[in-house]
PDB file of C-alpha atoms and ligand atoms in Angstrom:
ATOM      1  CA  MET A 924      -7.398 -12.726   5.206  1.00 62.00           C
ATOM      2  CA  PRO A 925      -3.631 -13.110   4.637  1.00 68.00           C
ATOM      3  CA  ILE A 926      -1.841  -9.808   4.227  1.00 71.00           C
ATOM      4  CA  SER A 927      -0.469  -9.466   0.696  1.00 74.00           C
ATOM      5  CA  VAL A 928       2.511  -7.306  -0.041  1.00 84.00           C
ATOM      6  CA  ASP A 929       2.566  -8.389  -3.673  1.00 92.00           C
ATOM      7  CA  LEU A 930       3.070  -5.196  -5.668  1.00 97.00           C
ATOM      8  CA  LYS A 931       2.823  -6.909  -9.064  1.00 97.00           C
ATOM      9  CA  GLY A 932       1.238  -4.608 -11.657  1.00 96.00           C
ATOM     10  CA  GLN A 933       2.070  -1.508  -9.638  1.00 98.00           C
ATOM     11  CA  VAL A 934       4.296   1.327 -10.834  1.00 98.00           C
ATOM     12  CA  ALA A 935       6.645   3.266  -8.562  1.00 99.00           C
ATOM     13  CA  ILE A 936       8.898   6.285  -8.979  1.00 99.00           C
ATOM     14  CA  VAL A 937      11.865   6.517  -6.621  1.00 99.00           C
ATOM     15  CA  THR A 938      13.738   9.821  -6.822  1.00 99.00           C
ATOM     16  CA  GLY A 939      17.454   9.744  -6.040  1.00 98.00           C
ATOM     17  CA  SER A 940      17.691   5.985  -6.534  1.00 98.00           C
ATOM     18  CA  THR A 941      21.185   5.745  -8.030  1.00 98.00           C
ATOM     19  CA  SER A 942      22.703   5.467  -4.559  1.00 95.00           C
ATOM     20  CA  GLY A 943      22.074   4.723  -0.887  1.00 96.00           C
ATOM     21  CA  ILE A 944      18.555   4.434   0.529  1.00 97.00           C
ATOM     22  CA  GLY A 945      16.794   5.223  -2.767  1.00 98.00           C
ATOM     23  CA  GLN A 946      18.633   2.468  -4.608  1.00 98.00           C
ATOM     24  CA  ALA A 947      17.808   0.004  -1.832  1.00 98.00           C
ATOM     25  CA  MET A 948      14.135   1.075  -1.864  1.00 98.00           C
ATOM     26  CA  ALA A 949      13.898   0.745  -5.660  1.00 98.00           C
ATOM     27  CA  ARG A 950      15.315  -2.774  -5.377  1.00 98.00           C
ATOM     28  CA  ALA A 951      12.899  -3.645  -2.552  1.00 98.00           C
ATOM     29  CA  LEU A 952       9.879  -2.465  -4.577  1.00 98.00           C
ATOM     30  CA  ALA A 953      11.073  -4.357  -7.666  1.00 98.00           C
ATOM     31  CA  GLY A 954      11.570  -7.395  -5.431  1.00 98.00           C
ATOM     32  CA  GLN A 955       7.863  -7.252  -4.526  1.00 97.00           C
ATOM     33  CA  GLY A 956       6.926  -7.152  -8.225  1.00 98.00           C
ATOM     34  CA  SER A 957       6.517  -3.415  -8.847  1.00 98.00           C
ATOM     35  CA  ASP A 958       7.720  -1.783 -12.044  1.00 98.00           C
ATOM     36  CA  VAL A 959      10.015   1.096 -11.140  1.00 99.00           C
ATOM     37  CA  VAL A 960      11.246   4.386 -12.565  1.00 99.00           C
ATOM     38  CA  ILE A 961      14.653   5.074 -11.112  1.00 99.00           C
ATOM     39  CA  ASN A 962      16.228   8.538 -11.039  1.00 99.00           C
ATOM     40  CA  GLY A 963      19.358  10.250  -9.850  1.00 98.00           C
ATOM     41  CA  LEU A 964      22.776  11.521 -10.717  1.00 98.00           C
ATOM     42  CA  GLY A 965      25.783   9.422 -11.645  1.00 98.00           C
ATOM     43  CA  ASP A 966      27.788   7.738 -14.373  1.00 98.00           C
ATOM     44  CA  PRO A 967      25.355   6.836 -17.213  1.00 98.00           C
ATOM     45  CA  ALA A 968      27.018   3.460 -17.872  1.00 98.00           C
ATOM     46  CA  LYS A 969      26.779   2.460 -14.193  1.00 98.00           C
ATOM     47  CA  ILE A 970      23.153   3.599 -13.991  1.00 98.00           C
ATOM     48  CA  GLU A 971      22.263   1.609 -17.116  1.00 98.00           C
ATOM     49  CA  ALA A 972      24.028  -1.485 -15.741  1.00 98.00           C
ATOM     50  CA  GLU A 973      22.104  -1.192 -12.452  1.00 98.00           C
ATOM     51  CA  ARG A 974      18.808  -0.624 -14.315  1.00 98.00           C
ATOM     52  CA  ALA A 975      19.298  -3.689 -16.518  1.00 98.00           C
ATOM     53  CA  GLN A 976      20.464  -5.811 -13.581  1.00 98.00           C
ATOM     54  CA  MET A 977      17.411  -4.878 -11.480  1.00 98.00           C
ATOM     55  CA  ALA A 978      15.007  -5.623 -14.342  1.00 98.00           C
ATOM     56  CA  ALA A 979      16.618  -9.029 -14.988  1.00 98.00           C
ATOM     57  CA  GLU A 980      16.913  -9.997 -11.312  1.00 98.00           C
ATOM     58  CA  PHE A 981      13.299  -9.212 -10.420  1.00 98.00           C
ATOM     59  CA  GLY A 982      11.538  -9.745 -13.783  1.00 98.00           C
ATOM     60  CA  VAL A 983       9.934  -6.284 -13.757  1.00 98.00           C
ATOM     61  CA  GLN A 984      10.226  -3.201 -15.945  1.00 98.00           C
ATOM     62  CA  VAL A 985      12.811  -0.734 -14.702  1.00 99.00           C
ATOM     63  CA  LEU A 986      13.201   2.578 -16.541  1.00 99.00           C
ATOM     64  CA  TYR A 987      15.555   5.465 -15.828  1.00 99.00           C
ATOM     65  CA  HIS A 988      14.606   9.134 -15.969  1.00 98.00           C
ATOM     66  CA  GLY A 989      17.397  11.650 -15.420  1.00 98.00           C
ATOM     67  CA  ALA A 990      15.309  14.537 -14.012  1.00 99.00           C
ATOM     68  CA  ASP A 991      17.407  17.002 -12.032  1.00 98.00           C
ATOM     69  CA  MET A 992      15.536  17.533  -8.761  1.00 98.00           C
ATOM     70  CA  THR A 993      16.324  21.255  -8.860  1.00 98.00           C
ATOM     71  CA  LYS A 994      14.321  21.618 -12.116  1.00 98.00           C
ATOM     72  CA  PRO A 995      10.509  21.728 -11.818  1.00 98.00           C
ATOM     73  CA  ASP A 996       9.922  21.014 -15.532  1.00 98.00           C
ATOM     74  CA  GLU A 997      12.139  17.935 -15.485  1.00 99.00           C
ATOM     75  CA  ILE A 998      10.400  16.633 -12.349  1.00 99.00           C
ATOM     76  CA  ALA A 999       6.970  17.017 -13.976  1.00 99.00           C
ATOM     77  CA  ASP A1000       8.326  15.305 -17.086  1.00 98.00           C
ATOM     78  CA  MET A1001       9.519  12.330 -14.993  1.00 99.00           C
ATOM     79  CA  VAL A1002       6.040  11.840 -13.526  1.00 99.00           C
ATOM     80  CA  ALA A1003       4.434  12.081 -16.988  1.00 98.00           C
ATOM     81  CA  PHE A1004       7.067   9.633 -18.303  1.00 99.00           C
ATOM     82  CA  ALA A1005       6.144   7.007 -15.680  1.00 98.00           C
ATOM     83  CA  LYS A1006       2.457   7.226 -16.583  1.00 98.00           C
ATOM     84  CA  ALA A1007       3.097   7.282 -20.349  1.00 98.00           C
ATOM     85  CA  ARG A1008       5.598   4.398 -20.399  1.00 98.00           C
ATOM     86  CA  LEU A1009       4.266   2.151 -17.620  1.00 98.00           C
ATOM     87  CA  GLY A1010       0.548   3.008 -17.706  1.00 98.00           C
ATOM     88  CA  ARG A1011      -0.078   4.138 -14.141  1.00 98.00           C
ATOM     89  CA  LEU A1012       1.516   5.493 -10.981  1.00 98.00           C
ATOM     90  CA  ASP A1013       0.940   3.762  -7.652  1.00 98.00           C
ATOM     91  CA  LEU A1014       3.821   4.952  -5.506  1.00 98.00           C
ATOM     92  CA  LEU A1015       5.852   8.130  -5.512  1.00 99.00           C
ATOM     93  CA  LEU A1016       8.837   7.943  -3.176  1.00 99.00           C
ATOM     94  CA  ASN A1017      10.460  11.348  -2.769  1.00 99.00           C
ATOM     95  CA  ASN A1018      13.901  10.313  -1.607  1.00 98.00           C
ATOM     96  CA  ALA A1019      16.505  12.495  -3.372  1.00 98.00           C
ATOM     97  CA  GLY A1020      18.421  14.503  -0.824  1.00 97.00           C
ATOM     98  CA  VAL A1021      21.696  16.230  -0.101  1.00 95.00           C
ATOM     99  CA  GLN A1022      23.350  17.499   3.056  1.00 92.00           C
ATOM    100  CA  PHE A1023      25.690  20.328   3.962  1.00 94.00           C
ATOM    101  CA  VAL A1024      27.018  20.994   7.449  1.00 92.00           C
ATOM    102  CA  SER A1025      28.143  24.446   8.594  1.00 97.00           C
ATOM    103  CA  PRO A1026      27.567  26.976  11.358  1.00 98.00           C
ATOM    104  CA  ILE A1027      24.679  29.255  10.338  1.00 98.00           C
ATOM    105  CA  GLU A1028      26.781  32.419  10.086  1.00 98.00           C
ATOM    106  CA  GLU A1029      29.035  30.779   7.501  1.00 98.00           C
ATOM    107  CA  PHE A1030      26.352  28.705   5.757  1.00 98.00           C
ATOM    108  CA  PRO A1031      26.841  29.306   1.989  1.00 98.00           C
ATOM    109  CA  ILE A1032      23.719  30.813   0.409  1.00 98.00           C
ATOM    110  CA  ASP A1033      23.989  28.584  -2.654  1.00 98.00           C
ATOM    111  CA  LYS A1034      24.035  25.495  -0.396  1.00 98.00           C
ATOM    112  CA  TRP A1035      20.882  26.703   1.390  1.00 98.00           C
ATOM    113  CA  ASN A1036      19.133  27.199  -1.960  1.00 98.00           C
ATOM    114  CA  GLN A1037      20.302  23.819  -3.287  1.00 98.00           C
ATOM    115  CA  ILE A1038      19.181  21.888  -0.199  1.00 98.00           C
ATOM    116  CA  ILE A1039      15.759  23.575  -0.110  1.00 99.00           C
ATOM    117  CA  ALA A1040      15.339  22.825  -3.841  1.00 99.00           C
ATOM    118  CA  ILE A1041      16.381  19.154  -3.719  1.00 98.00           C
ATOM    119  CA  ASN A1042      15.171  18.133  -0.244  1.00 98.00           C
ATOM    120  CA  LEU A1043      11.900  20.108  -0.134  1.00 99.00           C
ATOM    121  CA  SER A1044      10.731  21.810  -3.334  1.00 99.00           C
ATOM    122  CA  SER A1045      11.303  18.702  -5.486  1.00 99.00           C
ATOM    123  CA  ALA A1046       8.698  16.867  -3.390  1.00 99.00           C
ATOM    124  CA  PHE A1047       6.202  19.681  -3.988  1.00 99.00           C
ATOM    125  CA  HIS A1048       6.776  19.506  -7.755  1.00 99.00           C
ATOM    126  CA  SER A1049       6.554  15.706  -7.996  1.00 99.00           C
ATOM    127  CA  ILE A1050       3.464  15.484  -5.763  1.00 99.00           C
ATOM    128  CA  ARG A1051       1.793  18.300  -7.718  1.00 99.00           C
ATOM    129  CA  ALA A1052       2.268  16.270 -10.923  1.00 99.00           C
ATOM    130  CA  ALA A1053       1.416  12.857  -9.405  1.00 99.00           C
ATOM    131  CA  VAL A1054      -1.790  13.686  -7.532  1.00 99.00           C
ATOM    132  CA  PRO A1055      -4.032  14.095 -10.627  1.00 98.00           C
ATOM    133  CA  ILE A1056      -2.885  10.657 -11.883  1.00 98.00           C
ATOM    134  CA  MET A1057      -3.463   9.000  -8.503  1.00 98.00           C
ATOM    135  CA  LYS A1058      -6.838  10.693  -8.003  1.00 98.00           C
ATOM    136  CA  ALA A1059      -7.987   9.499 -11.452  1.00 98.00           C
ATOM    137  CA  GLN A1060      -6.920   5.929 -10.510  1.00 98.00           C
ATOM    138  CA  GLY A1061      -8.680   6.188  -7.147  1.00 98.00           C
ATOM    139  CA  ARG A1062      -5.523   4.810  -5.529  1.00 98.00           C
ATOM    140  CA  GLY A1063      -2.037   6.014  -4.803  1.00 98.00           C
ATOM    141  CA  ARG A1064       0.713   6.223  -2.231  1.00 98.00           C
ATOM    142  CA  ILE A1065       3.007   9.179  -1.694  1.00 99.00           C
ATOM    143  CA  VAL A1066       5.908   8.568   0.655  1.00 99.00           C
ATOM    144  CA  ASN A1067       8.394  11.267   1.546  1.00 99.00           C
ATOM    145  CA  LEU A1068      11.748  10.024   2.801  1.00 98.00           C
ATOM    146  CA  ALA A1069      12.151  12.650   5.496  1.00 98.00           C
ATOM    147  CA  SER A1070      14.367  12.153   8.542  1.00 98.00           C
ATOM    148  CA  ALA A1071      14.456  12.298  12.319  1.00 97.00           C
ATOM    149  CA  HIS A1072      15.469  15.860  11.419  1.00 98.00           C
ATOM    150  CA  ALA A1073      11.850  16.440  10.329  1.00 98.00           C
ATOM    151  CA  LEU A1074      11.019  16.209  14.050  1.00 98.00           C
ATOM    152  CA  VAL A1075      14.079  17.440  15.928  1.00 98.00           C
ATOM    153  CA  ALA A1076      17.113  19.608  15.144  1.00 97.00           C
ATOM    154  CA  SER A1077      20.875  19.234  15.343  1.00 93.00           C
ATOM    155  CA  PRO A1078      23.406  22.062  15.163  1.00 94.00           C
ATOM    156  CA  PHE A1079      25.111  23.010  11.872  1.00 96.00           C
ATOM    157  CA  LYS A1080      22.313  21.600   9.679  1.00 96.00           C
ATOM    158  CA  ALA A1081      20.132  24.689   9.180  1.00 98.00           C
ATOM    159  CA  ALA A1082      19.070  23.974   5.604  1.00 98.00           C
ATOM    160  CA  TYR A1083      18.619  20.223   6.025  1.00 98.00           C
ATOM    161  CA  VAL A1084      16.554  20.512   9.216  1.00 98.00           C
ATOM    162  CA  ALA A1085      14.456  23.338   7.740  1.00 98.00           C
ATOM    163  CA  ALA A1086      13.839  21.340   4.555  1.00 99.00           C
ATOM    164  CA  LYS A1087      12.935  18.141   6.414  1.00 98.00           C
ATOM    165  CA  HIS A1088      10.565  19.976   8.778  1.00 98.00           C
ATOM    166  CA  GLY A1089       9.043  21.494   5.627  1.00 99.00           C
ATOM    167  CA  VAL A1090       8.649  18.045   4.071  1.00 99.00           C
ATOM    168  CA  LEU A1091       6.612  16.970   7.094  1.00 99.00           C
ATOM    169  CA  GLY A1092       4.345  20.014   6.757  1.00 99.00           C
ATOM    170  CA  LEU A1093       3.908  19.256   3.062  1.00 99.00           C
ATOM    171  CA  THR A1094       3.160  15.593   3.888  1.00 99.00           C
ATOM    172  CA  ARG A1095       0.426  16.492   6.362  1.00 99.00           C
ATOM    173  CA  THR A1096      -1.163  19.067   4.047  1.00 99.00           C
ATOM    174  CA  VAL A1097      -1.278  16.718   1.052  1.00 99.00           C
ATOM    175  CA  ALA A1098      -2.607  13.894   3.265  1.00 99.00           C
ATOM    176  CA  LEU A1099      -5.628  16.022   4.149  1.00 98.00           C
ATOM    177  CA  GLU A1100      -6.219  17.040   0.536  1.00 98.00           C
ATOM    178  CA  VAL A1101      -6.178  13.495  -0.909  1.00 98.00           C
ATOM    179  CA  ALA A1102      -7.758  11.601   2.007  1.00 98.00           C
ATOM    180  CA  THR A1103     -11.041  10.787   0.247  1.00 98.00           C
ATOM    181  CA  ASP A1104      -9.409   9.850  -3.070  1.00 98.00           C
ATOM    182  CA  GLY A1105      -7.817   6.519  -2.072  1.00 98.00           C
ATOM    183  CA  VAL A1106      -4.468   8.282  -1.915  1.00 98.00           C
ATOM    184  CA  THR A1107      -2.233   8.528   1.149  1.00 98.00           C
ATOM    185  CA  CYS A1108       0.762  10.705   1.930  1.00 99.00           C
ATOM    186  CA  ASN A1109       3.203   9.818   4.683  1.00 99.00           C
ATOM    187  CA  ALA A1110       6.720  10.597   5.825  1.00 99.00           C
ATOM    188  CA  ILE A1111       9.297   8.015   6.841  1.00 99.00           C
ATOM    189  CA  CYS A1112      11.687   9.534   9.371  1.00 98.00           C
ATOM    190  CA  PRO A1113      14.852   7.457   9.740  1.00 97.00           C
ATOM    191  CA  GLY A1114      17.628   8.117  12.173  1.00 95.00           C
ATOM    192  CA  TYR A1115      21.156   7.536  10.934  1.00 91.00           C
ATOM    193  CA  VAL A1116      21.406   4.939   8.177  1.00 94.00           C
ATOM    194  CA  LYS A1117      24.747   3.634   6.954  1.00 85.00           C
ATOM    195  CA  THR A1118      24.982   5.254   3.518  1.00 88.00           C
ATOM    196  CA  PRO A1119      27.441   7.417   1.567  1.00 80.00           C
ATOM    197  CA  LEU A1120      25.587  10.521   2.872  1.00 74.00           C
ATOM    198  CA  VAL A1121      26.253   9.543   6.482  1.00 82.00           C
ATOM    199  CA  GLU A1122      29.853   8.701   5.726  1.00 82.00           C
ATOM    200  CA  ALA A1123      30.316  12.179   4.204  1.00 85.00           C
ATOM    201  CA  GLN A1124      28.655  13.705   7.282  1.00 78.00           C
ATOM    202  CA  ILE A1125      31.085  11.929   9.586  1.00 86.00           C
ATOM    203  CA  ALA A1126      33.981  13.629   7.784  1.00 88.00           C
ATOM    204  CA  ASP A1127      32.211  17.045   7.657  1.00 89.00           C
ATOM    205  CA  GLN A1128      31.217  16.954  11.333  1.00 85.00           C
ATOM    206  CA  ALA A1129      34.728  15.962  12.357  1.00 91.00           C
ATOM    207  CA  LYS A1130      35.930  19.144  10.627  1.00 91.00           C
ATOM    208  CA  ALA A1131      33.180  21.369  12.084  1.00 91.00           C
ATOM    209  CA  ARG A1132      33.665  20.055  15.631  1.00 92.00           C
ATOM    210  CA  GLY A1133      37.441  19.562  15.511  1.00 94.00           C
ATOM    211  CA  ILE A1134      37.313  15.883  16.562  1.00 94.00           C
ATOM    212  CA  THR A1135      38.192  12.578  14.858  1.00 94.00           C
ATOM    213  CA  PRO A1136      35.770  10.676  12.570  1.00 89.00           C
ATOM    214  CA  GLU A1137      35.725   7.796  15.109  1.00 86.00           C
ATOM    215  CA  GLN A1138      34.651  10.206  17.864  1.00 90.00           C
ATOM    216  CA  VAL A1139      31.901  11.608  15.607  1.00 88.00           C
ATOM    217  CA  LEU A1140      30.494   8.129  15.037  1.00 84.00           C
ATOM    218  CA  LYS A1141      30.598   7.133  18.705  1.00 82.00           C
ATOM    219  CA  ASP A1142      29.854  10.405  20.497  1.00 87.00           C
ATOM    220  CA  VAL A1143      27.787  12.397  17.977  1.00 83.00           C
ATOM    221  CA  ILE A1144      25.989  10.059  15.587  1.00 83.00           C
ATOM    222  CA  LEU A1145      25.353   7.040  17.766  1.00 86.00           C
ATOM    223  CA  ALA A1146      24.891   9.300  20.779  1.00 89.00           C
ATOM    224  CA  ALA A1147      21.563  10.367  19.275  1.00 81.00           C
ATOM    225  CA  GLN A1148      20.387   6.826  18.617  1.00 90.00           C
ATOM    226  CA  PRO A1149      19.510   4.916  21.822  1.00 91.00           C
ATOM    227  CA  THR A1150      19.890   1.498  20.126  1.00 90.00           C
ATOM    228  CA  LYS A1151      23.520   2.454  19.327  1.00 87.00           C
ATOM    229  CA  LYS A1152      23.009   0.917  15.879  1.00 89.00           C
ATOM    230  CA  LEU A1153      22.774   2.508  12.463  1.00 91.00           C
ATOM    231  CA  VAL A1154      19.432   1.837  10.720  1.00 95.00           C
ATOM    232  CA  GLU A1155      19.569  -0.873   8.021  1.00 94.00           C
ATOM    233  CA  TYR A1156      18.054  -0.542   4.543  1.00 97.00           C
ATOM    234  CA  ASP A1157      15.761  -3.554   5.070  1.00 96.00           C
ATOM    235  CA  GLU A1158      14.169  -1.917   8.098  1.00 97.00           C
ATOM    236  CA  ILE A1159      13.090   1.035   5.955  1.00 98.00           C
ATOM    237  CA  ALA A1160      12.058  -1.198   3.041  1.00 98.00           C
ATOM    238  CA  GLY A1161       9.733  -3.206   5.316  1.00 97.00           C
ATOM    239  CA  LEU A1162       7.779  -0.076   6.232  1.00 98.00           C
ATOM    240  CA  LEU A1163       7.752   1.231   2.658  1.00 98.00           C
ATOM    241  CA  VAL A1164       6.368  -2.028   1.250  1.00 98.00           C
ATOM    242  CA  TYR A1165       3.695  -2.067   3.988  1.00 97.00           C
ATOM    243  CA  LEU A1166       2.661   1.494   3.101  1.00 98.00           C
ATOM    244  CA  ALA A1167       2.545   0.589  -0.600  1.00 97.00           C
ATOM    245  CA  SER A1168       0.332  -2.443   0.062  1.00 96.00           C
ATOM    246  CA  ASN A1169      -3.417  -2.432   0.718  1.00 94.00           C
ATOM    247  CA  ALA A1170      -2.655  -2.996   4.425  1.00 95.00           C
ATOM    248  CA  GLY A1171      -1.310   0.549   4.568  1.00 97.00           C
ATOM    249  CA  ALA A1172      -4.505   2.215   3.272  1.00 97.00           C
ATOM    250  CA  SER A1173      -5.452   3.997   6.522  1.00 98.00           C
ATOM    251  CA  VAL A1174      -2.013   5.293   7.405  1.00 98.00           C
ATOM    252  CA  ASN A1175      -2.202   8.900   6.256  1.00 98.00           C
ATOM    253  CA  GLY A1176      -0.401  12.083   7.222  1.00 99.00           C
ATOM    254  CA  ALA A1177       1.907  10.186   9.561  1.00 99.00           C
ATOM    255  CA  ALA A1178       5.513  10.831  10.518  1.00 98.00           C
ATOM    256  CA  LEU A1179       6.797   7.274  10.878  1.00 98.00           C
ATOM    257  CA  SER A1180      10.014   7.150  12.871  1.00 98.00           C
ATOM    258  CA  ILE A1181      12.667   4.481  12.286  1.00 98.00           C
ATOM    259  CA  ASP A1182      15.320   5.918  14.535  1.00 97.00           C
ATOM    260  CA  GLY A1183      16.042   3.429  17.293  1.00 95.00           C
ATOM    261  CA  GLY A1184      14.246   5.695  19.776  1.00 96.00           C
ATOM    262  CA  TRP A1185      16.104   8.933  18.995  1.00 95.00           C
ATOM    263  CA  THR A1186      12.965  11.128  18.864  1.00 97.00           C
ATOM    264  CA  ALA A1187      11.383   9.364  21.881  1.00 96.00           C
ATOM    265  CA  ALA A1188      13.756  11.265  24.132  1.00 89.00           C
TER     266      ALA A1188
HETATM  267  P1  LIG B 255      22.807   9.336  -1.098  1.00 76.39           P
HETATM  268  O1  LIG B 255      23.739  10.473  -1.221  1.00 76.39           O
HETATM  269  O2  LIG B 255      23.364   7.960  -1.007  1.00 76.39           O
HETATM  270  O3  LIG B 255      21.756   9.359  -2.296  1.00 76.39           O
HETATM  271  C1  LIG B 255      21.143  10.551  -2.703  1.00 76.39           C
HETATM  272  C2  LIG B 255      20.481  10.328  -4.044  1.00 76.39           C
HETATM  273  O4  LIG B 255      19.907  11.585  -4.464  1.00 76.39           O
HETATM  274  C3  LIG B 255      21.464   9.905  -5.145  1.00 76.39           C
HETATM  275  O5  LIG B 255      20.841   8.971  -5.998  1.00 76.39           O
HETATM  276  C4  LIG B 255      21.721  11.218  -5.903  1.00 76.39           C
HETATM  277  O6  LIG B 255      22.086  11.032  -7.249  1.00 76.39           O
HETATM  278  C5  LIG B 255      20.350  11.847  -5.787  1.00 76.39           C
HETATM  279  N1  LIG B 255      20.393  13.282  -6.047  1.00 76.39           N
HETATM  280  C6  LIG B 255      21.114  14.242  -5.433  1.00 76.39           C
HETATM  281  N2  LIG B 255      20.932  15.428  -6.044  1.00 76.39           N
HETATM  282  C7  LIG B 255      20.068  15.217  -7.063  1.00 76.39           C
HETATM  283  C8  LIG B 255      19.487  16.037  -8.059  1.00 76.39           C
HETATM  284  N3  LIG B 255      19.747  17.351  -8.138  1.00 76.39           N
HETATM  285  N4  LIG B 255      18.651  15.461  -8.948  1.00 76.39           N
HETATM  286  C9  LIG B 255      18.380  14.125  -8.898  1.00 76.39           C
HETATM  287  N5  LIG B 255      18.895  13.309  -7.979  1.00 76.39           N
HETATM  288  C10 LIG B 255      19.725  13.842  -7.067  1.00 76.39           C
HETATM  289  O7  LIG B 255      21.882   9.665   0.174  1.00 76.39           O
HETATM  290  P2  LIG B 255      21.038   8.741   1.182  1.00 76.39           P
HETATM  291  O8  LIG B 255      21.734   8.713   2.476  1.00 76.39           O
HETATM  292  O9  LIG B 255      20.638   7.469   0.553  1.00 76.39           O
HETATM  293  O10 LIG B 255      19.753   9.675   1.412  1.00 76.39           O
HETATM  294  C11 LIG B 255      18.525   9.470   0.745  1.00 76.39           C
HETATM  295  C12 LIG B 255      17.437  10.248   1.475  1.00 76.39           C
HETATM  296  O11 LIG B 255      17.314   9.752   2.814  1.00 76.39           O
HETATM  297  C13 LIG B 255      17.711  11.740   1.597  1.00 76.39           C
HETATM  298  O12 LIG B 255      16.500  12.460   1.424  1.00 76.39           O
HETATM  299  C14 LIG B 255      18.224  11.874   3.019  1.00 76.39           C
HETATM  300  O13 LIG B 255      18.009  13.157   3.520  1.00 76.39           O
HETATM  301  C15 LIG B 255      17.382  10.831   3.718  1.00 76.39           C
HETATM  302  N6  LIG B 255      17.929  10.357   4.983  1.00 76.39           N
HETATM  303  C16 LIG B 255      19.154   9.778   5.033  1.00 76.39           C
HETATM  304  C17 LIG B 255      19.629   9.314   6.248  1.00 76.39           C
HETATM  305  C18 LIG B 255      20.948   8.648   6.357  1.00 76.39           C
HETATM  306  O14 LIG B 255      21.342   8.337   7.484  1.00 76.39           O
HETATM  307  N7  LIG B 255      21.644   8.383   5.254  1.00 76.39           N
HETATM  308  C19 LIG B 255      18.863   9.462   7.402  1.00 76.39           C
HETATM  309  C20 LIG B 255      17.613  10.054   7.312  1.00 76.39           C
HETATM  310  C21 LIG B 255      17.162  10.495   6.097  1.00 76.39           C
END
């Protein structure tokens, strides 16, 4: 039987999709025919222009919900909004994330709390709200955009690495709980992707290590990635669309690396 990755009639939520990987993933899902709820911070006029453009380009419904990923009530409201406005919920992509780089002894407490809230707790709150909908449908896909830092550590990233390791634990736990309900829960673990977050990290790391941004890219960032190439959006989208399709039904509780071999070492 030919493998179909037609997501027509499906509904997806992509958190943190006003920028970077999330925006690319929302566009990829819409490109396969899925209706999408986008979310994230930013200039309202720019977000509305992107929403309308995506809907027109792909001929699907695209709605925006402005839930702040530090606010449990707003996250639950976003999940309810998707179901109420689009009728179902097939894919929840927990993607929103922030980074802060500092030696542990100087790590600001508010930055720790913010990163744990956005990068870890938000996934708990969205999954908690989405699972009853997916169980009632007898089908659903939860994908957590984790990181190679869900599997290995790097210095100066205490909160990020802790949150991403936590996301993997959450992924595996939920996978076991929903396994007989037609629902799967997996983590995608990219290495370094060329996005605004990585570009900010290059500047931050240069400061923390006292070297130039060019040296950070060559000796720090690409040093970790054996392919010596940053990961491209399309490479992540290919795996996401596979997981969303029926072909992905038996992939559950997995940490799926897209890191050019970084975590093979
Ligand atoms: P980005 O900064 O380009 O985008 C982050 C998104 O999250 C934006 O849409 C932003 O508005 C949203 N966001 C931030 N705080 C929010 C809040 N409080 N409420 C709602 N939305 C909020 O980042 P990115 O590089 O595209 O990263 C996306 C995800 O991929 C993150 O979870 C990140 O940890 C992960 N990741 C990134 C890389 C990389 O190399 N860029 C590698 C591995 C994993």
